[in-house]
Amino acid sequence: MRYAIITGASRGLGEAIAKRMLQEQIAVVSVSRTENEEIRKLAVEKGLFYQHYSCNLSLEKEVQEVFMEIAHCIYQKNPHEIYLFNNAGVIEPIETVGNLDQTPIIRNIQVNLIAPILITNIFLKKGGQTGTTVHAINITSGAAVRSIEGWSVYCSAKAGLNMFTQTAALEQAEMKTNNKIIAYSPGIMDTKMQETIRSSSKEAFKELEKFLDYKEENKLLKAEVVANALIDLVLNGSAESGKVYHVSDLIK
Ligand SMILES: NC(=O)c1ccc[n+]([C@@H]2O[C@H](COP(=O)([O-])OP(=O)(O)OC[C@H]3O[C@@H](n4cnc5c(N)ncnc54)[C@H](OP(=O)(O)O)[C@@H]3O)[C@@H](O)[C@H]2O)c1
């Protein structure tokens, strides 16, 4: 059996990934603070294993406890392959440096960078003790490679996630494992994160007008389209470990 563990599956890109994985007959473990009932219903309809774990990814202790439990539960089932989607993310704080509050800075780095590192570490460790192949997919952003004024914390976290992906992939190649670790930059999608961006202030976010126009001019990608391009890549076996893919490489 194949299993997908998806953080942030309650909405947006994570929800679209979860639904597509179920369509592919892959069991789903969803992790976020709230549960998406549609995913549960789809899993029941398809007769597939599905479990939701409530977890606040900004709390390190909760991440360790919940993911140790998930890993224990999944590895007990002798999975053939595990697809680990580190998808949950937060954009806030949107503010210039010097005007940032401490708590949102820490929360951003915890959710966007520290949680994916902790979770990947747990799954690669367990995978090393079994014959399971782990495919880790880290959802990054164009902001990892482009400085965006007002997004210093988010840019830094996503840049860190790209480097973590590339370094872990090198290590896995050196150890000659079958595990793959990639990053995927989804472009600008019509999700709640974009609503948050559009509700920020011009003083805090210099490019606000441009992002308002993206919505106005219908330029936002649908999460389903972005998820499908990623899942096609991951399931057709052609993904190159260590690579940072951009949605525009996959959708022409
Ligand atoms: N939207 C874009 O244009 C865009 C562009 C580039 C990159 N991305 C990246 O794509 C990924 C998905 O974003 P999206 O647009 O789908 O965002 P979204 O609609 O805001 O969804 C974010 C998801 O992350 C989860 N999450 C947030 N904070 C959490 C926490 N503390 N603990 C547990 N789960 C948490 C949320 O679940 P709960 O609230 O239920 O916990 C939700 O399921 C993110 O990594 C984002 O950085 C998005």
Short mmCIF file of C-alpha atoms and ligand atoms in Angstrom, two decimals:
data_model
loop_
_atom_site.label_atom_id
_atom_site.label_comp_id
_atom_site.label_asym_id
_atom_site.label_seq_id
_atom_site.Cartn_x
_atom_site.Cartn_y
_atom_site.Cartn_z
CA MET A 1 0.00 0.00 0.00
CA ARG A 2 1.11 3.56 -0.67
CA TYR A 3 0.52 6.35 1.86
CA ALA A 4 0.52 10.13 1.53
CA ILE A 5 1.07 12.29 4.59
CA ILE A 6 -0.04 15.84 3.82
CA THR A 7 0.35 18.85 6.10
CA GLY A 8 -2.12 21.67 5.59
CA ALA A 9 -4.67 19.44 3.83
CA SER A 10 -7.62 21.34 5.35
CA ARG A 11 -7.77 23.78 2.40
CA GLY A 12 -5.93 25.26 -0.58
CA LEU A 13 -3.15 23.31 -2.25
CA GLY A 14 -3.03 20.65 0.50
CA GLU A 15 -6.72 19.85 0.02
CA ALA A 16 -6.23 19.49 -3.75
CA ILE A 17 -3.21 17.20 -3.21
CA ALA A 18 -5.18 15.01 -0.77
CA LYS A 19 -8.14 14.63 -3.15
CA ARG A 20 -5.89 13.74 -6.09
CA MET A 21 -3.95 11.17 -4.02
CA LEU A 22 -7.24 9.49 -3.06
CA GLN A 23 -8.25 9.44 -6.73
CA GLU A 24 -4.96 7.57 -7.31
CA GLN A 25 -5.95 4.95 -4.69
CA ILE A 26 -3.30 6.23 -2.27
CA ALA A 27 -4.15 6.28 1.46
CA VAL A 28 -4.10 9.71 3.07
CA VAL A 29 -3.00 11.02 6.46
CA SER A 30 -3.96 14.67 6.86
CA VAL A 31 -2.32 16.98 9.40
CA SER A 32 -3.54 20.48 10.25
CA ARG A 33 -5.41 22.26 13.03
CA THR A 34 -8.80 21.75 11.35
CA GLU A 35 -10.17 18.79 9.42
CA ASN A 36 -11.65 18.90 5.91
CA GLU A 37 -14.78 16.72 5.95
CA GLU A 38 -14.86 16.40 2.14
CA ILE A 39 -11.57 14.51 2.21
CA ARG A 40 -12.90 12.11 4.83
CA LYS A 41 -16.05 11.51 2.73
CA LEU A 42 -14.03 10.89 -0.43
CA ALA A 43 -11.81 8.37 1.37
CA VAL A 44 -14.88 6.53 2.72
CA GLU A 45 -16.41 6.51 -0.78
CA LYS A 46 -13.23 5.02 -2.21
CA GLY A 47 -12.78 2.56 0.67
CA LEU A 48 -9.30 3.89 1.40
CA PHE A 49 -7.42 4.34 4.66
CA TYR A 50 -7.69 7.92 5.87
CA GLN A 51 -6.80 9.53 9.17
CA HIS A 52 -6.72 13.13 10.30
CA TYR A 53 -4.35 14.31 13.03
CA SER A 54 -4.91 17.68 14.61
CA CYS A 55 -1.55 19.37 15.10
CA ASN A 56 -0.30 22.90 15.47
CA LEU A 57 2.90 22.87 13.43
CA SER A 58 4.22 25.96 15.20
CA LEU A 59 4.61 23.92 18.38
CA GLU A 60 7.75 21.79 18.20
CA LYS A 61 6.67 19.35 20.93
CA GLU A 62 3.33 18.72 19.22
CA VAL A 63 5.09 18.14 15.88
CA GLN A 64 7.45 15.57 17.42
CA GLU A 65 4.67 13.73 19.27
CA VAL A 66 2.15 13.66 16.44
CA PHE A 67 4.63 12.66 13.73
CA MET A 68 6.29 9.97 15.83
CA GLU A 69 2.79 8.52 16.24
CA ILE A 70 2.01 8.82 12.52
CA ALA A 71 5.33 7.23 11.54
CA HIS A 72 4.78 4.39 14.03
CA CYS A 73 1.26 3.77 12.71
CA ILE A 74 2.22 3.91 9.00
CA TYR A 75 5.46 1.90 9.18
CA GLN A 76 3.59 -0.84 11.08
CA LYS A 77 1.59 -1.37 7.88
CA ASN A 78 4.79 -2.12 5.89
CA PRO A 79 4.16 0.56 3.29
CA HIS A 80 5.75 0.17 -0.09
CA GLU A 81 6.06 3.91 -0.62
CA ILE A 82 5.43 7.02 1.47
CA TYR A 83 4.73 10.43 -0.07
CA LEU A 84 5.37 13.15 2.47
CA PHE A 85 4.03 16.57 1.48
CA ASN A 86 5.35 19.38 3.66
CA ASN A 87 2.73 21.78 2.36
CA ALA A 88 1.37 23.79 5.34
CA GLY A 89 2.56 27.36 5.26
CA VAL A 90 1.98 30.84 6.63
CA ILE A 91 2.76 34.18 4.99
CA GLU A 92 2.47 36.41 8.08
CA PRO A 93 4.07 38.56 9.34
CA ILE A 94 3.74 40.94 6.40
CA GLU A 95 5.70 43.90 7.71
CA THR A 96 8.98 45.69 7.18
CA VAL A 97 11.95 44.74 9.34
CA GLY A 98 12.07 47.01 12.38
CA ASN A 99 8.28 46.86 12.67
CA LEU A 100 7.97 43.09 13.16
CA ASP A 101 6.49 41.47 16.27
CA GLN A 102 8.39 38.56 17.77
CA THR A 103 5.62 35.91 18.00
CA PRO A 104 4.60 35.87 14.29
CA ILE A 105 8.28 35.76 13.25
CA ILE A 106 8.84 32.63 15.31
CA ARG A 107 5.55 31.04 14.22
CA ASN A 108 6.41 31.60 10.55
CA ILE A 109 9.83 29.94 10.82
CA GLN A 110 8.37 27.08 12.89
CA VAL A 111 5.61 26.25 10.38
CA ASN A 112 7.47 26.99 7.12
CA LEU A 113 10.91 25.63 7.95
CA ILE A 114 11.39 23.89 11.30
CA ALA A 115 8.33 21.61 11.05
CA PRO A 116 9.29 20.30 7.56
CA ILE A 117 12.85 19.59 8.80
CA LEU A 118 11.62 17.76 11.93
CA ILE A 119 9.03 15.76 9.98
CA THR A 120 11.38 14.77 7.14
CA ASN A 121 13.98 13.71 9.70
CA ILE A 122 11.49 11.42 11.45
CA PHE A 123 10.37 9.77 8.21
CA LEU A 124 13.84 9.29 6.72
CA LYS A 125 15.05 7.81 10.02
CA LYS A 126 12.19 5.29 10.18
CA GLY A 127 12.48 4.63 6.43
CA GLY A 128 16.15 3.77 6.85
CA GLN A 129 15.17 0.95 9.22
CA THR A 130 12.68 -0.56 6.73
CA GLY A 131 12.50 -1.15 2.97
CA THR A 132 10.11 1.75 2.42
CA THR A 133 10.89 4.41 -0.18
CA VAL A 134 10.19 7.93 1.05
CA HIS A 135 9.32 10.72 -1.40
CA ALA A 136 9.48 14.05 0.45
CA ILE A 137 7.94 17.03 -1.33
CA ASN A 138 8.54 20.45 0.20
CA ILE A 139 6.20 23.19 -0.98
CA THR A 140 8.33 26.26 -1.44
CA SER A 141 7.72 29.61 -3.14
CA GLY A 142 9.17 31.96 -5.72
CA ALA A 143 9.81 34.13 -2.65
CA ALA A 144 12.66 31.74 -1.78
CA VAL A 145 14.71 33.17 -4.62
CA ARG A 146 13.27 36.70 -4.98
CA SER A 147 13.39 39.31 -2.22
CA ILE A 148 9.91 40.73 -1.67
CA GLU A 149 9.67 43.80 0.54
CA GLY A 150 7.44 43.10 3.55
CA TRP A 151 7.95 39.33 3.31
CA SER A 152 11.46 39.04 4.80
CA VAL A 153 10.53 36.23 7.20
CA TYR A 154 8.59 34.18 4.62
CA CYS A 155 11.35 34.66 1.98
CA SER A 156 13.97 33.52 4.52
CA ALA A 157 11.99 30.46 5.62
CA LYS A 158 11.33 29.31 2.04
CA ALA A 159 14.97 29.93 1.02
CA GLY A 160 15.95 27.75 3.98
CA LEU A 161 13.50 25.07 2.83
CA ASN A 162 15.09 25.01 -0.65
CA MET A 163 18.56 24.58 0.85
CA PHE A 164 17.34 21.88 3.24
CA THR A 165 15.82 20.01 0.27
CA GLN A 166 19.01 20.20 -1.78
CA THR A 167 21.27 19.18 1.11
CA ALA A 168 19.12 16.25 2.26
CA ALA A 169 18.91 15.02 -1.37
CA LEU A 170 22.71 15.05 -1.68
CA GLU A 171 22.98 13.00 1.52
CA GLN A 172 20.43 10.45 0.32
CA ALA A 173 22.27 10.11 -3.01
CA GLU A 174 25.57 9.59 -1.15
CA MET A 175 23.91 6.89 0.98
CA LYS A 176 22.49 5.30 -2.19
CA THR A 177 18.95 5.14 -0.82
CA ASN A 178 15.87 5.12 -3.06
CA ASN A 179 14.47 8.13 -1.21
CA LYS A 180 13.77 11.31 -3.16
CA ILE A 181 13.40 14.83 -1.83
CA ILE A 182 12.23 17.68 -4.04
CA ALA A 183 10.85 21.19 -3.62
CA TYR A 184 7.91 22.58 -5.60
CA SER A 185 7.10 26.23 -6.15
CA PRO A 186 3.37 26.46 -6.91
CA GLY A 187 3.13 29.95 -8.43
CA ILE A 188 0.37 32.33 -7.39
CA MET A 189 -2.74 30.35 -6.43
CA ASP A 190 -6.27 31.37 -5.59
CA THR A 191 -6.23 30.30 -1.93
CA LYS A 192 -6.73 31.81 1.51
CA MET A 193 -3.04 32.76 1.62
CA GLN A 194 -3.63 35.16 -1.28
CA GLU A 195 -6.62 36.65 0.60
CA THR A 196 -4.30 37.34 3.52
CA ILE A 197 -1.79 38.96 1.16
CA ARG A 198 -4.49 41.17 -0.40
CA SER A 199 -5.67 42.30 3.03
CA SER A 200 -2.24 43.61 4.02
CA SER A 201 -1.38 47.32 3.97
CA LYS A 202 0.52 49.23 1.28
CA GLU A 203 2.92 50.51 3.95
CA ALA A 204 3.81 46.96 4.98
CA PHE A 205 3.75 45.39 1.50
CA LYS A 206 5.10 47.41 -1.42
CA GLU A 207 3.71 45.07 -4.13
CA LEU A 208 0.13 45.10 -2.82
CA GLU A 209 -1.31 46.73 -5.96
CA LYS A 210 0.25 44.05 -8.18
CA PHE A 211 -1.31 41.25 -6.11
CA LEU A 212 -4.71 42.98 -6.14
CA ASP A 213 -4.44 43.11 -9.94
CA TYR A 214 -3.58 39.39 -10.18
CA LYS A 215 -6.96 38.62 -8.62
CA GLU A 216 -8.82 41.30 -10.55
CA GLU A 217 -7.37 40.05 -13.86
CA ASN A 218 -8.03 36.38 -13.04
CA LYS A 219 -4.33 35.52 -13.11
CA LEU A 220 -4.37 33.24 -10.07
CA LEU A 221 -3.83 29.52 -10.64
CA LYS A 222 -6.38 27.02 -9.39
CA ALA A 223 -4.99 24.83 -6.60
CA GLU A 224 -6.28 21.69 -8.40
CA VAL A 225 -4.26 22.51 -11.54
CA VAL A 226 -1.12 23.13 -9.49
CA ALA A 227 -1.64 19.93 -7.46
CA ASN A 228 -2.27 17.79 -10.53
CA ALA A 229 0.95 18.96 -12.21
CA LEU A 230 2.90 18.04 -9.07
CA ILE A 231 1.26 14.65 -8.57
CA ASP A 232 1.79 13.72 -12.24
CA LEU A 233 5.50 14.45 -11.77
CA VAL A 234 5.78 12.56 -8.49
CA LEU A 235 3.85 9.48 -9.62
CA ASN A 236 5.42 9.11 -13.05
CA GLY A 237 8.77 8.56 -11.35
CA SER A 238 10.65 11.22 -13.31
CA ALA A 239 11.20 13.68 -10.42
CA GLU A 240 14.91 14.38 -9.90
CA SER A 241 15.88 14.34 -6.25
CA GLY A 242 17.29 17.66 -5.03
CA LYS A 243 15.58 19.71 -7.74
CA VAL A 244 13.43 22.76 -7.03
CA TYR A 245 10.57 22.54 -9.52
CA HIS A 246 8.38 25.46 -10.50
CA VAL A 247 4.80 24.97 -11.65
CA SER A 248 5.68 26.79 -14.89
CA ASP A 249 8.18 24.00 -15.69
CA LEU A 250 5.30 21.52 -15.60
CA ILE A 251 2.35 23.47 -17.05
CA LYS A 252 3.05 25.03 -20.41
N1 LIG B 1 -1.15 30.64 -2.42
C1 LIG B 1 -0.08 31.02 -3.08
O1 LIG B 1 -0.16 31.87 -3.97
C2 LIG B 1 1.25 30.38 -2.77
C3 LIG B 1 2.35 30.82 -3.52
C4 LIG B 1 3.59 30.24 -3.29
C5 LIG B 1 3.71 29.26 -2.32
N2 LIG B 1 2.63 28.86 -1.60
C6 LIG B 1 2.81 27.81 -0.61
O2 LIG B 1 1.88 26.76 -0.85
C7 LIG B 1 1.57 26.09 0.38
C8 LIG B 1 0.07 25.98 0.54
O3 LIG B 1 -0.45 27.28 0.64
P1 LIG B 1 -2.00 27.64 0.36
O4 LIG B 1 -2.00 28.77 -0.56
O5 LIG B 1 -2.76 26.42 0.08
O6 LIG B 1 -2.36 28.22 1.81
P2 LIG B 1 -3.71 28.24 2.66
O7 LIG B 1 -4.90 28.11 1.80
O8 LIG B 1 -3.60 29.40 3.57
O9 LIG B 1 -3.58 26.88 3.51
C9 LIG B 1 -2.56 26.75 4.47
C10 LIG B 1 -2.65 25.39 5.13
O10 LIG B 1 -1.62 25.32 6.12
C11 LIG B 1 -2.18 24.90 7.35
N3 LIG B 1 -1.51 25.56 8.47
C12 LIG B 1 -1.20 26.87 8.61
N4 LIG B 1 -0.67 27.10 9.82
C13 LIG B 1 -0.65 25.91 10.47
C14 LIG B 1 -0.25 25.48 11.76
N5 LIG B 1 0.25 26.34 12.66
N6 LIG B 1 -0.38 24.17 12.09
C15 LIG B 1 -0.90 23.29 11.22
N7 LIG B 1 -1.29 23.63 9.98
C16 LIG B 1 -1.19 24.92 9.62
C17 LIG B 1 -3.66 25.33 7.29
O11 LIG B 1 -4.44 24.44 8.08
P3 LIG B 1 -5.23 24.83 9.46
O12 LIG B 1 -5.50 26.30 9.40
O13 LIG B 1 -6.45 23.97 9.41
O14 LIG B 1 -4.29 24.43 10.54
C18 LIG B 1 -3.98 25.15 5.81
O15 LIG B 1 -4.43 23.84 5.56
C19 LIG B 1 2.27 26.89 1.47
O16 LIG B 1 3.48 26.27 1.83
C20 LIG B 1 2.55 28.23 0.81
O17 LIG B 1 3.64 28.88 1.39
C21 LIG B 1 1.40 29.41 -1.80
#
